[in-house]
Coordinates of C-alpha atoms in Angstrom, one line a residue:
M1 CA 89.8 9.7 -26.1
S2 CA 92.1 6.8 -27.2
S3 CA 95.6 6.2 -26.0
E4 CA 97.1 7.3 -29.3
F5 CA 96.2 10.9 -28.3
A6 CA 97.8 10.6 -24.8
P7 CA 100.6 13.2 -24.2
S8 CA 104.1 11.7 -24.6
N9 CA 105.6 13.8 -21.8
I10 CA 103.1 12.3 -19.1
K11 CA 104.9 9.8 -16.9
A12 CA 103.1 7.2 -14.6
S13 CA 105.4 8.0 -11.7
E14 CA 104.0 11.5 -11.5
F15 CA 100.5 10.1 -10.7
N16 CA 101.7 7.5 -8.2
V17 CA 99.9 4.7 -10.2
G18 CA 101.1 1.8 -12.2
A19 CA 101.9 2.1 -15.9
D20 CA 99.3 -0.4 -16.8
K21 CA 96.5 1.4 -14.9
L22 CA 97.5 4.7 -16.4
K23 CA 97.5 3.2 -19.9
A24 CA 94.0 1.7 -19.2
A25 CA 92.7 5.1 -18.1
F26 CA 93.7 6.7 -21.4
D27 CA 92.1 3.8 -23.3
V28 CA 88.6 4.8 -22.1
D29 CA 86.2 6.3 -24.6
F30 CA 85.4 9.4 -22.7
A31 CA 82.9 10.6 -25.4
K32 CA 80.7 7.5 -24.9
R33 CA 81.1 7.8 -21.1
L34 CA 79.9 11.4 -21.4
E35 CA 76.9 10.3 -23.5
D36 CA 76.0 7.6 -21.0
T37 CA 76.1 10.1 -18.2
F38 CA 73.4 12.2 -19.8
T39 CA 71.0 9.4 -20.7
N40 CA 68.6 7.2 -18.7
E41 CA 69.4 4.1 -20.6
H42 CA 71.4 1.8 -18.3
P43 CA 71.4 -1.9 -17.7
V44 CA 70.0 -1.5 -14.1
V45 CA 67.1 0.8 -15.1
G46 CA 63.8 -1.2 -14.8
S47 CA 65.3 -3.9 -12.6
V48 CA 65.6 -4.8 -8.9
V49 CA 69.1 -4.2 -7.3
K50 CA 70.6 -4.3 -3.9
G51 CA 70.9 -1.1 -2.0
I52 CA 72.7 -0.1 1.2
V53 CA 70.8 2.3 3.6
L54 CA 73.0 5.3 4.2
K55 CA 70.6 7.6 6.0
V56 CA 67.1 7.6 7.5
D57 CA 65.4 10.9 8.1
S58 CA 61.8 12.1 8.8
E59 CA 60.9 12.2 5.1
A60 CA 63.0 9.6 3.1
V61 CA 65.6 6.9 3.2
T62 CA 68.9 7.4 1.3
L63 CA 70.5 4.4 -0.4
D64 CA 73.7 3.6 -2.2
I65 CA 73.1 1.2 -5.1
G66 CA 76.7 1.1 -6.2
L67 CA 76.4 3.7 -9.0
K68 CA 77.7 7.3 -9.5
S69 CA 74.6 8.7 -7.7
E70 CA 72.6 7.9 -4.6
G71 CA 68.9 7.4 -4.5
R72 CA 66.1 8.5 -2.1
I73 CA 62.8 6.6 -1.3
P74 CA 59.9 8.1 0.7
L75 CA 60.0 6.9 4.3
K76 CA 56.3 5.7 4.0
E77 CA 57.4 2.8 1.7
F78 CA 59.4 1.4 4.6
E79 CA 56.7 1.8 7.3
D80 CA 54.8 -1.1 8.7
F81 CA 51.1 -1.0 7.5
E82 CA 49.6 -1.6 10.9
T83 CA 52.1 0.0 13.4
S84 CA 53.6 2.7 11.1
A85 CA 57.0 1.8 12.5
V86 CA 60.1 2.2 10.2
T87 CA 61.3 -1.3 9.2
V88 CA 64.9 -0.4 8.1
K89 CA 68.0 1.2 9.7
V90 CA 71.4 2.5 8.5
G91 CA 73.5 -0.3 7.1
D92 CA 70.6 -2.6 6.0
I93 CA 70.7 -4.1 2.6
V94 CA 67.3 -4.0 0.8
D95 CA 66.0 -4.7 -2.7
V96 CA 64.9 -1.6 -4.6
F97 CA 63.5 -1.0 -8.1
V98 CA 65.6 1.4 -10.2
E99 CA 63.2 3.6 -12.2
S100 CA 65.8 6.0 -13.6
L101 CA 69.3 7.5 -13.0
D102 CA 70.4 11.1 -12.5
D103 CA 67.1 12.9 -12.3
R104 CA 66.9 16.7 -12.1
H105 CA 68.0 16.5 -8.5
S106 CA 71.1 14.5 -9.4
E107 CA 69.6 11.4 -7.7
A108 CA 68.5 8.0 -8.8
R109 CA 64.8 7.4 -8.7
L110 CA 64.2 4.2 -6.7
S111 CA 61.1 2.4 -5.4
R112 CA 60.7 -0.1 -2.6
E113 CA 57.0 -0.9 -3.5
K114 CA 57.9 -1.8 -7.1
A115 CA 60.6 -4.0 -5.8
R116 CA 58.1 -5.9 -3.7
R117 CA 55.8 -6.1 -6.6
E118 CA 58.5 -7.6 -8.8
E119 CA 59.1 -10.2 -6.1
V120 CA 55.4 -11.0 -6.0
L121 CA 55.2 -11.2 -9.8
N122 CA 58.1 -13.6 -9.8
S123 CA 56.3 -15.8 -7.3
L124 CA 53.0 -15.5 -9.2
E125 CA 54.8 -16.4 -12.4
A126 CA 56.3 -19.4 -10.8
A127 CA 52.9 -20.5 -9.4
H128 CA 51.3 -20.1 -12.8
K129 CA 53.9 -22.3 -14.4
A130 CA 53.6 -24.9 -11.7
N131 CA 49.7 -24.7 -11.7
E132 CA 49.7 -23.8 -8.0
T133 CA 47.1 -21.8 -6.1
V134 CA 47.7 -18.4 -4.6
K135 CA 46.1 -16.4 -1.7
G136 CA 44.0 -13.3 -2.4
V137 CA 41.3 -11.1 -1.0
I138 CA 38.3 -9.7 -3.0
F139 CA 37.9 -6.1 -2.0
G140 CA 35.8 -4.4 -4.7
K141 CA 33.3 -5.0 -7.5
V142 CA 33.7 -3.6 -11.0
K143 CA 32.0 -4.1 -14.3
G144 CA 32.1 -7.8 -15.3
G145 CA 33.8 -9.0 -12.1
F146 CA 35.8 -8.2 -9.0
M147 CA 39.1 -6.6 -7.9
V148 CA 41.4 -9.0 -6.0
D149 CA 44.5 -8.2 -3.9
V150 CA 47.0 -11.0 -4.5
T151 CA 49.7 -10.4 -2.0
G152 CA 50.0 -6.7 -3.0
V153 CA 49.4 -7.1 -6.7
L154 CA 46.1 -6.0 -8.2
G155 CA 44.2 -8.7 -10.0
F156 CA 40.9 -9.1 -11.8
L157 CA 38.4 -11.9 -11.1
P158 CA 35.7 -12.3 -13.8
G159 CA 32.2 -12.7 -12.4
S160 CA 31.8 -16.1 -14.0
Q161 CA 34.9 -17.4 -12.2
L162 CA 33.7 -16.7 -8.7
D163 CA 31.8 -19.9 -8.3
A164 CA 30.5 -22.8 -10.4
K165 CA 26.9 -21.5 -9.9
P166 CA 25.7 -18.0 -10.6
I167 CA 26.1 -15.8 -7.5
T168 CA 23.7 -12.9 -7.0
D169 CA 25.2 -11.7 -3.8
A170 CA 29.0 -11.8 -3.5
T171 CA 29.0 -10.2 0.0
P172 CA 30.0 -13.5 1.8
F173 CA 33.1 -13.7 -0.4
M174 CA 34.3 -10.2 0.2
Y175 CA 37.3 -9.3 2.5
I176 CA 38.2 -12.9 3.4
P177 CA 41.3 -14.9 2.2
L178 CA 40.4 -17.2 -0.6
E179 CA 42.3 -19.6 -2.9
F180 CA 42.7 -18.5 -6.6
Q181 CA 44.3 -20.0 -9.7
V182 CA 46.4 -17.7 -11.9
V183 CA 44.8 -17.7 -15.3
K184 CA 46.9 -15.0 -17.1
L185 CA 49.9 -12.9 -16.1
D186 CA 51.4 -10.1 -18.3
R187 CA 54.2 -8.3 -16.5
K188 CA 54.6 -5.5 -19.1
R189 CA 50.9 -4.6 -19.1
N190 CA 50.6 -5.3 -15.3
N191 CA 47.7 -7.6 -16.2
L192 CA 46.8 -10.4 -13.7
I193 CA 43.6 -12.5 -14.1
V194 CA 42.7 -15.1 -11.5
S195 CA 39.9 -17.7 -11.0
R196 CA 38.3 -19.2 -7.9
R197 CA 36.0 -21.5 -9.8
A198 CA 39.0 -23.4 -11.2
V199 CA 40.1 -24.2 -7.6
T200 CA 36.6 -25.3 -6.4
D201 CA 35.9 -27.4 -9.5
E202 CA 39.3 -29.1 -9.2
G203 CA 38.8 -29.9 -5.5
G204 CA 35.5 -31.7 -6.1
T205 CA 36.1 -33.8 -9.2
G206 CA 37.4 -36.8 -7.3
S207 CA 34.2 -37.8 -5.5
R208 CA 31.5 -36.0 -7.5
D209 CA 30.4 -39.0 -9.5
E210 CA 30.3 -41.2 -6.4
I211 CA 28.1 -38.7 -4.5
M212 CA 25.7 -38.2 -7.5
A213 CA 25.4 -42.0 -7.8
D214 CA 24.3 -42.3 -4.2
M215 CA 22.1 -39.2 -4.2
K216 CA 18.3 -39.7 -3.6
E217 CA 15.3 -38.0 -2.0
G218 CA 15.1 -38.5 1.8
K219 CA 18.9 -38.9 2.3
V220 CA 20.4 -37.0 5.2
L221 CA 23.7 -35.2 4.5
K222 CA 26.1 -32.8 6.1
G223 CA 26.5 -29.6 4.3
T224 CA 28.6 -26.4 4.7
V225 CA 27.0 -23.1 4.0
K226 CA 29.1 -21.5 1.2
N227 CA 26.8 -18.7 0.0
I228 CA 23.6 -16.9 1.3
T229 CA 21.1 -15.1 -0.9
D230 CA 17.7 -13.5 -0.3
Y231 CA 15.9 -16.6 -1.4
G232 CA 18.0 -19.2 0.3
A233 CA 21.5 -20.7 0.9
F234 CA 23.9 -22.8 -1.2
L235 CA 25.5 -25.7 0.7
D236 CA 28.6 -27.6 -0.2
L237 CA 27.9 -31.3 -0.1
D238 CA 31.5 -32.6 -0.5
G239 CA 32.0 -31.0 -3.8
I240 CA 28.3 -31.0 -4.8
D241 CA 26.2 -27.8 -4.4
G242 CA 22.7 -28.0 -3.1
L243 CA 20.1 -25.2 -2.6
L244 CA 18.3 -24.8 0.7
H245 CA 15.3 -22.5 -0.1
I246 CA 14.2 -20.0 2.5
T247 CA 10.8 -21.8 2.9
D248 CA 12.6 -25.0 3.9
I249 CA 14.9 -23.5 6.5
A250 CA 12.4 -23.3 9.4
W251 CA 8.7 -23.9 10.1
H252 CA 8.3 -20.4 11.3
R253 CA 8.5 -17.2 9.2
I254 CA 11.9 -15.7 8.7
G255 CA 12.8 -12.6 6.8
H256 CA 16.2 -13.6 5.5
P257 CA 18.3 -16.9 5.6
S258 CA 21.0 -15.1 7.5
E259 CA 18.7 -15.0 10.6
V260 CA 19.3 -18.8 10.9
L261 CA 22.5 -19.6 8.9
S262 CA 25.9 -18.1 8.4
V263 CA 28.7 -18.8 5.8
G264 CA 30.9 -21.6 6.9
Q265 CA 28.3 -23.2 9.2
T266 CA 27.9 -27.0 8.9
V267 CA 24.3 -28.3 9.2
D268 CA 22.4 -31.6 8.7
V269 CA 20.0 -31.4 5.8
I270 CA 17.7 -33.8 3.9
V271 CA 17.4 -34.1 0.2
T272 CA 13.9 -33.0 -0.7
R273 CA 14.3 -33.3 -4.4
F274 CA 16.9 -34.6 -6.9
D275 CA 16.8 -34.0 -10.6
E276 CA 19.1 -36.6 -12.3
K277 CA 18.9 -34.8 -15.6
T278 CA 20.0 -31.4 -14.4
Q279 CA 21.8 -32.8 -11.3
R280 CA 20.1 -30.2 -9.2
V281 CA 19.8 -30.9 -5.5
S282 CA 17.1 -29.3 -3.3
L283 CA 17.6 -29.5 0.4
G284 CA 15.5 -29.1 3.5
L285 CA 16.4 -28.2 7.1
K286 CA 13.0 -27.9 8.8
Q287 CA 12.0 -31.4 7.6
L288 CA 14.4 -32.8 10.2
R289 CA 12.4 -31.2 13.0
D290 CA 8.8 -31.9 14.2
D291 CA 6.0 -30.1 12.4
P292 CA 4.1 -28.0 15.0
W293 CA 1.0 -28.1 12.8
T294 CA 0.5 -31.8 13.6
K295 CA -0.7 -30.9 17.1
V296 CA -2.4 -27.6 16.3
D297 CA -6.0 -28.9 16.9
A298 CA -5.2 -30.0 20.4
T299 CA -3.0 -27.1 21.3
Y300 CA -5.3 -24.4 20.0
P301 CA -9.0 -25.6 20.2
I302 CA -11.6 -23.5 18.5
G303 CA -13.0 -20.9 20.9
S304 CA -9.9 -20.8 23.1
R305 CA -8.1 -17.6 23.9
V306 CA -4.4 -17.5 23.4
E307 CA -1.6 -14.9 23.3
G308 CA 0.7 -14.2 20.3
K309 CA 3.0 -11.7 18.8
I310 CA 2.2 -9.6 15.8
T311 CA 4.7 -10.5 13.1
N312 CA 3.4 -8.8 9.9
L313 CA 0.7 -6.3 8.9
T314 CA -1.1 -6.2 5.6
D315 CA -4.1 -4.3 4.2
Y316 CA -6.4 -7.2 4.9
G317 CA -5.2 -8.1 8.5
A318 CA -2.4 -8.9 10.9
F319 CA -0.4 -12.2 11.2
V320 CA 0.1 -13.5 14.8
E321 CA 2.8 -16.0 15.8
L322 CA 1.2 -18.3 18.3
A323 CA 4.3 -20.5 18.5
P324 CA 7.5 -21.1 16.4
G325 CA 6.1 -22.3 13.0
V326 CA 2.4 -21.6 13.8
E327 CA 0.9 -18.3 12.6
G328 CA -2.7 -17.2 12.5
L329 CA -4.5 -14.3 10.7
I330 CA -6.6 -11.6 12.4
H331 CA -8.8 -10.4 9.5
V332 CA -9.5 -6.7 9.4
T333 CA -13.2 -7.4 10.1
E334 CA -12.3 -9.2 13.3
M335 CA -10.2 -6.4 14.8
S336 CA -12.9 -4.1 16.3
W337 CA -16.6 -4.1 17.0
T338 CA -17.1 -0.6 15.7
R339 CA -14.1 0.6 13.7
K340 CA -14.8 -0.5 10.2
N341 CA -12.6 -0.1 7.1
V342 CA -9.6 0.9 9.2
H343 CA -6.0 -0.3 8.4
P344 CA -4.7 -2.8 10.9
S345 CA -1.8 -0.5 11.7
K346 CA -4.4 1.8 13.4
V347 CA -5.3 -1.0 15.8
V348 CA -2.1 -3.1 16.4
S349 CA 1.6 -2.8 15.7
T350 CA 4.4 -5.2 14.7
G351 CA 6.0 -6.9 17.7
Q352 CA 2.9 -6.3 20.0
V353 CA 1.7 -9.2 22.1
V354 CA -2.1 -9.5 21.9
S355 CA -4.8 -11.8 23.3
V356 CA -6.9 -13.4 20.5
Q357 CA -9.6 -16.0 20.2
V358 CA -9.3 -19.0 17.8
L359 CA -12.2 -18.9 15.3
E360 CA -11.3 -21.5 12.7
I361 CA -8.6 -24.0 11.9
D362 CA -7.7 -25.4 8.4
R363 CA -4.8 -27.8 9.0
E364 CA -4.5 -28.9 5.4
K365 CA -4.1 -25.3 4.2
R366 CA -2.1 -24.5 7.5
R367 CA -4.4 -21.6 8.3
I368 CA -5.8 -20.4 11.6
S369 CA -8.4 -17.6 11.8
L370 CA -8.2 -15.4 14.8
G371 CA -10.3 -12.7 16.4
L372 CA -9.2 -9.7 18.4
K373 CA -12.6 -8.1 19.0
Q374 CA -13.9 -11.3 20.5
T375 CA -11.6 -10.9 23.5
Q376 CA -13.2 -7.5 24.2
D377 CA -16.6 -6.4 25.4
N378 CA -19.2 -6.0 22.7
P379 CA -20.5 -2.5 23.0
W380 CA -23.6 -3.4 21.0
E381 CA -24.7 -5.8 23.6
A382 CA -24.5 -3.2 26.3
F383 CA -26.3 -0.6 24.1
T384 CA -29.2 -2.9 23.3
K385 CA -29.7 -3.7 27.0
T386 CA -30.1 0.0 27.9
N387 CA -31.9 1.3 24.8
E388 CA -34.9 0.3 22.7
V389 CA -37.0 1.6 19.8
G390 CA -38.8 4.8 20.7
N391 CA -36.3 6.0 23.3
K392 CA -35.1 9.5 23.1
V393 CA -31.3 9.9 23.0
E394 CA -28.7 12.7 22.9
G395 CA -25.5 12.8 20.9
T396 CA -22.9 14.9 19.0
V397 CA -22.9 15.1 15.3
R398 CA -19.8 13.2 14.3
S399 CA -20.0 13.6 10.5
L400 CA -22.4 14.7 7.7
T401 CA -23.0 13.0 4.4
D402 CA -25.3 13.5 1.4
F403 CA -27.8 11.0 2.8
G404 CA -27.8 12.1 6.5
L405 CA -25.8 12.8 9.6
F406 CA -24.1 10.4 12.0
V407 CA -24.6 11.0 15.7
A408 CA -22.2 9.7 18.3
L409 CA -24.3 7.9 20.9
T410 CA -21.3 6.4 22.8
E411 CA -17.6 6.5 22.2
E412 CA -17.9 3.5 19.9
I413 CA -21.4 3.5 18.5
D414 CA -22.9 6.0 16.0
G415 CA -26.5 6.3 14.9
L416 CA -27.7 7.6 11.5
V417 CA -30.4 10.2 11.0
H418 CA -31.5 9.9 7.4
V419 CA -32.3 13.1 5.5
S420 CA -36.0 11.9 5.3
D421 CA -36.1 11.9 9.1
L422 CA -34.9 15.4 9.7
S423 CA -38.0 17.5 9.2
W424 CA -41.8 17.2 8.6
D425 CA -42.0 20.7 7.0
I426 CA -39.0 21.1 4.6
S427 CA -37.0 18.8 2.4
G428 CA -34.3 16.7 3.9
E429 CA -31.5 18.3 1.8
E430 CA -32.6 21.8 3.1
A431 CA -32.9 20.6 6.7
L432 CA -29.4 19.0 6.5
Q433 CA -27.8 22.5 5.9
S434 CA -28.8 23.6 9.4
Y435 CA -26.5 21.1 11.0
K436 CA -22.7 21.1 11.4
K437 CA -20.1 18.8 13.0
G438 CA -20.0 19.0 16.8
D439 CA -23.7 20.0 17.2
K440 CA -25.6 18.5 20.1
V441 CA -28.8 17.0 19.0
E442 CA -31.8 15.0 20.3
A443 CA -33.4 12.1 18.4
V444 CA -35.7 9.2 18.7
I445 CA -34.5 5.6 18.1
L446 CA -36.3 4.2 15.1
A447 CA -34.5 0.9 14.7
I448 CA -31.7 -1.2 16.3
D449 CA -29.9 -3.9 14.3
P450 CA -27.0 -5.4 16.4
A451 CA -26.2 -8.0 13.7
K452 CA -25.5 -5.3 11.1
E453 CA -24.3 -2.9 13.8
R454 CA -26.7 -0.1 12.9
V455 CA -28.9 2.3 14.7
A456 CA -31.5 4.4 12.9
L457 CA -32.5 7.7 14.4
G458 CA -35.1 10.4 13.7
I459 CA -35.2 14.0 14.7
K460 CA -38.6 15.0 13.2
Q461 CA -40.3 12.3 15.2
L462 CA -39.6 14.3 18.4
A463 CA -42.4 16.8 17.4
G464 CA -45.0 14.1 16.5
D465 CA -46.4 13.4 13.0
P466 CA -49.1 16.0 12.0
F467 CA -50.2 13.7 9.2
A468 CA -51.0 11.0 11.7
H469 CA -53.2 13.5 13.5
I470 CA -55.1 14.3 10.3
A471 CA -55.5 10.6 9.5
D472 CA -56.9 9.9 13.0
T473 CA -59.3 12.9 13.1
R474 CA -60.4 13.2 9.4
T475 CA -61.9 10.9 6.8
K476 CA -62.3 10.8 3.0
G477 CA -65.2 13.1 1.9
D478 CA -64.8 15.6 4.8
V479 CA -65.1 19.3 4.0
V480 CA -62.2 21.2 5.6
K481 CA -61.1 24.7 5.9
V482 CA -57.5 25.3 4.6
T483 CA -55.2 28.3 4.3
V484 CA -53.5 29.3 1.1
V485 CA -49.7 29.5 1.6
D486 CA -48.4 29.7 -2.0
T487 CA -49.7 30.0 -5.6
D488 CA -48.3 29.5 -9.0
A489 CA -49.6 29.2 -12.6
D490 CA -50.6 25.6 -12.3
S491 CA -51.6 25.1 -8.7
I492 CA -52.0 26.5 -5.2
T493 CA -50.5 25.2 -2.0
V494 CA -52.7 25.1 1.1
S495 CA -52.0 24.1 4.7
L496 CA -54.2 21.7 6.8
D497 CA -53.2 21.4 10.4
G498 CA -49.6 21.9 9.5
V499 CA -49.5 19.6 6.5
E500 CA -49.1 21.3 3.2
V501 CA -51.1 20.0 0.2
S502 CA -50.9 21.1 -3.5
I503 CA -54.2 21.6 -5.4
K504 CA -54.0 21.5 -9.1
A505 CA -55.7 24.3 -11.1
R506 CA -58.2 21.9 -12.6
D507 CA -59.4 21.0 -9.1
L508 CA -60.1 24.6 -8.2
G509 CA -63.4 25.0 -10.1
I510 CA -65.9 23.6 -12.7
D511 CA -65.6 26.3 -15.3
K512 CA -62.4 27.5 -16.9
A513 CA -62.7 30.9 -15.2
E514 CA -63.0 29.3 -11.8
Q515 CA -59.7 27.4 -12.4
D516 CA -57.6 30.6 -12.5
T517 CA -55.1 30.5 -9.6
N518 CA -54.8 34.3 -9.6
R519 CA -58.2 34.3 -7.8
Y520 CA -56.4 33.1 -4.6
K521 CA -54.1 35.0 -2.3
E522 CA -51.7 33.9 0.4
G523 CA -53.4 33.8 3.8
Q524 CA -56.9 33.3 2.2
T525 CA -59.1 30.6 3.9
I526 CA -61.1 28.4 1.6
D527 CA -63.2 25.3 1.8
A528 CA -62.1 22.0 0.1
K529 CA -63.2 18.4 0.1
I530 CA -60.8 15.5 1.1
T531 CA -60.8 13.2 -2.0
N532 CA -58.0 10.9 -0.8
L533 CA -56.6 10.0 2.6
S534 CA -54.1 7.1 3.3
K535 CA -52.2 7.0 6.6
K536 CA -50.2 4.0 5.4
D537 CA -49.0 5.7 2.2
R538 CA -49.1 9.3 3.7
K539 CA -51.3 10.6 0.9
L540 CA -53.7 13.5 1.2
A541 CA -55.6 15.0 -1.7
L542 CA -58.0 18.1 -1.6
S543 CA -60.4 19.5 -4.2
V544 CA -62.5 22.6 -4.5
R545 CA -64.1 21.4 -7.7
A546 CA -65.4 18.2 -5.9
L547 CA -67.0 20.4 -3.3
L548 CA -68.8 22.6 -5.9
Q549 CA -70.0 19.5 -7.7
D550 CA -71.5 18.2 -4.5
E551 CA -73.2 21.5 -3.7
E552 CA -74.6 21.7 -7.3
R553 CA -76.0 18.1 -7.1
A554 CA -77.6 19.0 -3.8
A555 CA -79.3 22.1 -5.3
V556 CA -80.5 20.1 -8.3
A557 CA -81.9 17.4 -6.1
E558 CA -83.7 20.0 -3.9
Y559 CA -85.4 21.7 -6.8
A560 CA -86.2 18.4 -8.5
N561 CA -88.2 17.4 -5.4
Q562 CA -90.1 20.6 -5.3
S563 CA -93.8 20.3 -6.5
D564 CA -97.2 22.0 -6.1
E565 CA -100.8 21.4 -7.3
G566 CA -99.5 21.4 -10.8
E567 CA -96.1 20.4 -12.0
S568 CA -93.7 23.3 -11.9
A569 CA -92.0 24.5 -15.0
L570 CA -88.6 23.6 -13.4
A571 CA -89.7 20.1 -12.7
A572 CA -91.1 19.8 -16.2
A573 CA -87.8 21.0 -17.6
L574 CA -85.9 18.5 -15.5
K575 CA -88.1 15.7 -16.6
Q576 CA -87.7 16.8 -20.2
A577 CA -83.9 16.6 -19.6
G578 CA -84.2 13.1 -18.3
V579 CA -83.8 13.9 -14.5
K580 CA -86.5 12.2 -12.3
A581 CA -87.4 13.5 -8.9
K582 CA -85.9 11.2 -6.3
K583 CA -85.3 11.5 -2.6
G584 CA -82.1 11.0 -0.5
A585 CA -79.1 9.2 -2.0
A586 CA -81.0 8.2 -5.1
A587 CA -81.5 11.8 -6.1
A588 CA -77.9 12.6 -5.5
E589 CA -76.8 9.7 -7.7
A590 CA -79.1 10.8 -10.5
G591 CA -77.9 14.3 -10.2
E592 CA -74.2 13.2 -10.4
E593 CA -74.9 11.4 -13.7
A594 CA -76.9 14.1 -15.3
A595 CA -75.2 17.1 -13.8
P596 CA -74.2 18.8 -17.1
K597 CA -77.7 18.2 -18.5
A598 CA -79.2 19.4 -15.3
K599 CA -77.3 22.6 -15.3
K600 CA -78.4 23.3 -18.9
A601 CA -81.9 22.3 -18.0
T602 CA -81.9 24.5 -15.0
K603 CA -81.1 27.6 -17.0
K604 CA -83.9 26.7 -19.5
A605 CA -86.3 26.0 -16.7
E606 CA -85.5 29.4 -15.2
A607 CA -86.5 31.1 -18.4
V608 CA -89.7 29.1 -18.8
E609 CA -90.8 29.7 -15.2
A610 CA -90.0 33.4 -15.5
E611 CA -92.6 33.6 -18.3
A612 CA -95.1 30.9 -17.1
T613 CA -95.4 31.2 -13.3
E614 CA -94.9 33.5 -10.4
E615 CA -92.3 31.1 -8.9
A616 CA -89.8 31.8 -11.6
P617 CA -88.1 34.9 -9.9
K618 CA -87.8 33.0 -6.7
A619 CA -86.2 30.0 -8.3
K620 CA -83.8 32.1 -10.3
K621 CA -82.8 34.0 -7.2
A622 CA -82.2 30.8 -5.2
T623 CA -80.2 29.2 -7.9
K624 CA -77.9 32.2 -8.3
K625 CA -77.3 32.4 -4.5
K626 CA -76.2 28.7 -4.4
T627 CA -73.8 29.2 -7.3
E628 CA -72.2 32.3 -5.7
E629 CA -71.7 30.4 -2.4
A630 CA -70.0 27.5 -4.2
A631 CA -67.7 29.9 -6.0
E632 CA -66.7 31.6 -2.8

């Protein structure tokens, strides 16, 4: 409302004010003032202003910022981070950030934290313009880099800007104050980007060229550990980075570089390699100390017994630390006299102190072969002293396999009973089925081989070898009585003094009818001739046919030798067949060669004599009797 609309009857004296003030009051544009009252647009919104603390309660702090309304800020924004104590009191003047005016609670929205942020942003902006460094702490890792707290303002550190060299493990850089360079600052977007690499590169440019010019292998330098990884440590050599590999830190085995080094530690190192083209520096720490392997021959002579600690277990053995920097290997074959193909963890454990014997030293390859079993009594020596081949032993069946059973003779030594040494009478596979784990058995020691750590046992040998008895009491050509135990279409099985022998059908008779296996029954006793007997090869062959042929030849020889005043018809027939009368062995040989002809001639002679002489009936009767006896 303008002054031209002011009532003419209003006098200044009525309001106890001066005429000029009253006139100024009526000159105010109340419409614009009313519009400003109901809008958030105000010059102080979005800026930092001074506020007077009017009240402090348990929840908030009330402040007067010199406008029409007061503002409240949560009490926690005024509490100390470590002690939680309130840092303001009534009457204090503090900087606050005005977010808006006259909210729905008729209060101004204020923030102490945003005011602090604005202060920091101002200082960061000034540092950026002046190319100055700022302090910050890396507290988190995100995609592409890290989150940094720069005096209360959240910033981003790209991964490539952490260090001049690629860093695989940023743990040593976390949660410690570091110097950063402000790369970019956008207050509207709250975007702050910093770089640590820019600070480190700038600090080392002055002397880098001088250091590189004087760099050479064998030079001893002081270095500060700036980063530790799984494979080694990076050292700062007055602005030049060098790599100290894990294998060059100590002569002894270490699991991680952090076992010896720590970030910030200063150590003396020697340059082991320098590549002028790539300007890469390789460092060594252990090279500045004496190599324990130079005196290993004198310290650990072959055959000596020493103590060491198990440091590592593998499938092929265990590593033993004899002294710092000196390790030896106990191969799995040198761990136990009796436990074969067992994992080293079943015998020893990591950290265990053991007594070992030095077996071999290869100083060039830095290897020492150790033996654990050599420090223990050899159970095979004790076994061979108290046992020999032929002794009877007792044991428990420890395990069964397809080829036999293992019998525990002592706690550490097992003997093997092969399937072929289980029984004389039945097959080994069948005999094996009658045993089970845990059975107590007796056996005979057949062989002992301490070098190969083997003991051969036999169970069937306990009863004696029936074949050996036959070989000792019989000979080839003997006629023996045997008992039929089984028959089939092609052969019969007979038993001779406990040894079973198979006779083929063709060996059962001379004629086809005599070779029929159905003529024989189980339990029947028959005569047979031994045609083969070998004790060495354990071979025994029997034949009924051979026996019949012998008897036939004997009959032929007998009748061939018979004569009277005149030549008999039988003798004449034999002569006609080409068989001459002989005596003894000569007659037998002739009969063997001419047996088929003799048999045919005999039948012809029988017919001739039956018609020509009185002796024919007798000869025929005698021949028939011999044939029947042979068949039986």
